[in-house]
Short mmCIF file of N, CA and C in Angstrom, two decimals:
data_model
loop_
_atom_site.label_atom_id
_atom_site.label_comp_id
_atom_site.label_asym_id
_atom_site.label_seq_id
_atom_site.Cartn_x
_atom_site.Cartn_y
_atom_site.Cartn_z
N MET A 1 1.02 -1.37 -0.05
CA MET A 1 -0.24 -0.05 -0.14
C MET A 1 0.99 1.34 0.01
N ASP A 2 0.48 2.06 -0.75
CA ASP A 2 1.41 3.42 -1.14
C ASP A 2 0.99 4.84 0.00
N LYS A 3 1.67 5.72 0.17
CA LYS A 3 1.67 6.62 0.96
C LYS A 3 -0.08 7.19 0.92
N LYS A 4 -0.33 7.67 -0.30
CA LYS A 4 -1.51 7.91 -0.96
C LYS A 4 -2.87 7.12 -0.45
N ASP A 5 -2.82 6.10 -0.85
CA ASP A 5 -3.93 5.10 -0.18
C ASP A 5 -4.18 5.27 1.20
N LEU A 6 -3.00 5.02 1.93
CA LEU A 6 -2.96 4.73 3.35
C LEU A 6 -3.44 5.87 3.92
N LYS A 7 -3.04 7.02 3.17
CA LYS A 7 -3.73 8.73 4.05
C LYS A 7 -5.15 8.48 3.73
N GLU A 8 -5.60 8.13 2.42
CA GLU A 8 -7.05 8.52 2.21
C GLU A 8 -7.79 7.48 2.80
N ASP A 9 -7.18 6.17 3.19
CA ASP A 9 -8.01 5.14 4.06
C ASP A 9 -7.96 5.60 5.65
N LEU A 10 -6.78 6.61 6.05
CA LEU A 10 -7.12 7.25 7.27
C LEU A 10 -7.80 8.22 7.67
N TYR A 11 -8.43 9.06 6.40
CA TYR A 11 -9.58 9.88 6.40
C TYR A 11 -10.72 9.48 6.67
N VAL A 12 -10.72 8.15 5.69
CA VAL A 12 -12.28 7.24 5.91
C VAL A 12 -12.65 7.07 7.44
N ALA A 13 -11.28 6.01 7.77
CA ALA A 13 -11.37 5.51 9.12
C ALA A 13 -11.47 6.67 10.32
N TYR A 14 -10.77 7.83 10.28
CA TYR A 14 -11.23 8.77 11.26
C TYR A 14 -12.61 9.56 11.30
N SER A 15 -13.36 9.31 10.22
CA SER A 15 -14.33 9.96 9.98
C SER A 15 -15.63 8.92 10.38
N VAL A 16 -15.38 7.53 10.03
CA VAL A 16 -16.27 6.43 10.73
C VAL A 16 -15.84 6.46 12.04
N CYS A 17 -14.78 6.63 12.77
CA CYS A 17 -14.52 6.89 14.16
C CYS A 17 -15.21 8.00 14.84
N PHE A 18 -15.42 9.06 14.29
CA PHE A 18 -16.09 10.15 14.59
C PHE A 18 -17.72 10.01 14.65
N VAL A 19 -18.17 9.27 13.67
CA VAL A 19 -19.38 9.13 13.53
C VAL A 19 -19.75 8.27 14.77
N LEU A 20 -19.37 6.79 14.82
CA LEU A 20 -19.32 6.01 16.19
C LEU A 20 -19.43 6.40 16.96
N LEU A 21 -18.48 7.70 17.54
CA LEU A 21 -18.11 8.45 18.82
C LEU A 21 -19.12 9.16 19.17
N VAL A 22 -19.91 9.56 18.43
CA VAL A 22 -20.80 10.68 18.56
C VAL A 22 -22.41 10.03 18.59
N ALA A 23 -22.56 8.65 17.84
CA ALA A 23 -23.04 7.77 18.29
C ALA A 23 -23.21 7.11 19.41
N SER A 24 -21.82 6.49 19.86
CA SER A 24 -22.06 5.73 21.17
C SER A 24 -21.98 6.94 22.36
N ILE A 25 -21.92 8.02 22.10
CA ILE A 25 -21.89 9.02 23.18
C ILE A 25 -23.88 9.55 23.50
N PHE A 26 -24.42 9.39 22.23
CA PHE A 26 -25.98 9.43 22.29
C PHE A 26 -26.59 8.20 22.36
N SER A 27 -25.73 7.13 22.59
CA SER A 27 -26.56 5.79 22.58
C SER A 27 -27.84 5.14 23.41
N ASP A 28 -27.59 6.19 24.54
CA ASP A 28 -28.69 5.91 25.52
C ASP A 28 -30.15 6.44 24.86
N LEU A 29 -29.82 7.21 23.86
CA LEU A 29 -31.22 7.53 23.08
C LEU A 29 -31.50 6.20 22.34
N ILE A 30 -30.95 5.26 21.96
CA ILE A 30 -31.12 4.31 20.88
C ILE A 30 -31.90 3.25 21.88
N SER A 31 -33.15 3.26 21.56
CA SER A 31 -34.13 1.69 22.17
C SER A 31 -33.62 0.68 22.08
N TRP A 32 -33.08 -0.09 21.05
CA TRP A 32 -32.61 -1.12 20.60
C TRP A 32 -31.07 -1.47 20.97
N SER A 33 -31.38 -2.41 22.00
CA SER A 33 -29.79 -2.86 22.68
C SER A 33 -28.81 -3.14 21.63
N TRP A 34 -29.30 -4.26 20.87
CA TRP A 34 -28.55 -4.74 19.82
C TRP A 34 -27.97 -3.39 19.02
N VAL A 35 -28.38 -2.47 18.95
CA VAL A 35 -27.88 -1.44 17.87
C VAL A 35 -26.73 -0.60 18.80
N ARG A 36 -27.36 -0.41 20.10
CA ARG A 36 -26.21 0.26 21.06
C ARG A 36 -25.00 -0.44 21.24
N THR A 37 -25.43 -2.02 21.23
CA THR A 37 -24.26 -2.71 21.43
C THR A 37 -23.24 -2.76 19.86
N PHE A 38 -23.87 -2.77 18.94
CA PHE A 38 -22.91 -2.80 17.86
C PHE A 38 -22.37 -1.23 17.70
N VAL A 39 -23.09 -0.04 17.82
CA VAL A 39 -22.24 1.12 18.17
C VAL A 39 -20.88 1.19 18.92
N ARG A 40 -21.20 0.67 19.83
CA ARG A 40 -20.00 0.49 20.87
C ARG A 40 -18.84 -0.02 20.14
N VAL A 41 -19.27 -1.43 20.24
CA VAL A 41 -18.39 -2.36 19.65
C VAL A 41 -17.73 -2.14 18.52
N GLY A 42 -18.50 -1.51 16.97
CA GLY A 42 -17.95 -1.03 15.98
C GLY A 42 -17.02 0.43 16.37
N PHE A 43 -17.51 1.07 17.30
CA PHE A 43 -16.15 2.39 17.56
C PHE A 43 -14.91 1.79 18.39
N GLY A 44 -15.18 1.06 18.90
CA GLY A 44 -13.97 0.02 19.47
C GLY A 44 -13.07 -0.72 18.26
N LEU A 45 -13.66 -1.41 17.28
CA LEU A 45 -12.91 -1.95 16.51
C LEU A 45 -12.49 -1.00 15.88
N SER A 46 -13.20 0.02 15.43
CA SER A 46 -13.02 1.19 14.20
C SER A 46 -11.57 1.71 14.96
N LEU A 47 -11.67 2.21 16.24
CA LEU A 47 -10.74 3.05 16.83
C LEU A 47 -9.35 1.97 16.67
N ILE A 48 -9.21 0.83 16.81
CA ILE A 48 -8.09 -0.16 16.78
C ILE A 48 -7.61 -0.11 15.49
N ASP A 49 -8.52 -0.28 14.46
CA ASP A 49 -8.18 -0.25 13.21
C ASP A 49 -7.47 1.18 12.60
N THR A 50 -8.16 2.38 13.04
CA THR A 50 -7.42 3.56 12.82
C THR A 50 -6.15 3.77 13.29
N LEU A 51 -5.85 2.94 14.65
CA LEU A 51 -4.72 3.29 15.27
C LEU A 51 -3.51 2.34 14.28
N ASN A 52 -4.20 1.40 14.23
CA ASN A 52 -2.96 0.68 13.56
C ASN A 52 -2.55 1.21 11.97
N ASP A 53 -3.74 1.56 11.39
CA ASP A 53 -3.69 2.43 10.11
C ASP A 53 -2.28 3.77 10.35
N GLN A 54 -2.76 4.09 11.33
CA GLN A 54 -1.67 5.19 11.72
C GLN A 54 -0.43 5.23 12.08
N TRP A 55 -0.25 3.77 12.74
CA TRP A 55 0.94 3.37 13.03
C TRP A 55 1.77 3.00 11.63
N GLU A 56 1.19 2.22 10.69
CA GLU A 56 1.76 2.00 9.21
C GLU A 56 2.05 3.02 8.57
N TYR A 57 1.40 4.11 8.79
CA TYR A 57 1.54 5.45 7.98
C TYR A 57 2.99 6.16 8.91
N PHE A 58 3.04 6.26 9.88
CA PHE A 58 3.99 6.57 10.50
C PHE A 58 5.21 6.08 10.06
N LYS A 59 5.34 4.70 9.80
CA LYS A 59 6.24 3.68 9.57
C LYS A 59 6.66 4.19 7.97
N LEU A 60 5.70 3.96 7.46
CA LEU A 60 5.97 4.67 6.04
C LEU A 60 6.68 5.70 5.73
N ARG A 61 6.18 6.81 6.49
CA ARG A 61 6.78 8.14 6.42
C ARG A 61 8.14 7.95 6.90
N LYS A 62 8.36 7.32 8.03
CA LYS A 62 9.87 7.18 8.64
C LYS A 62 10.77 6.77 7.45
N ASP A 63 10.13 5.57 6.76
CA ASP A 63 11.08 4.76 5.50
C ASP A 63 11.57 5.45 4.76
N ILE A 64 10.56 6.23 4.15
CA ILE A 64 10.96 7.46 2.94
C ILE A 64 11.58 8.48 3.36
N SER A 65 11.61 8.90 4.60
CA SER A 65 12.28 9.96 5.11
C SER A 65 13.78 9.45 5.20
N LYS A 66 13.86 7.89 5.81
CA LYS A 66 15.24 7.80 5.74
C LYS A 66 15.98 7.28 4.04
N SER A 67 15.18 7.08 3.29
CA SER A 67 15.64 6.85 1.79
C SER A 67 16.12 7.90 0.87
#
């Protein structure tokens, strides 16, 4: 994966994280428990994936700057 694709993936991942964060903040307003669970678990998994992509981006930037 090149730097441009990884950067685009990061923008999408941060957007999804933000939407799920807002949804988890207001999850008490959601009457269905399975949707609340999906939002909270989805936010956690999305956050982990975003941090993983961010780490790969930093490693890629570091490798490019060394060469």
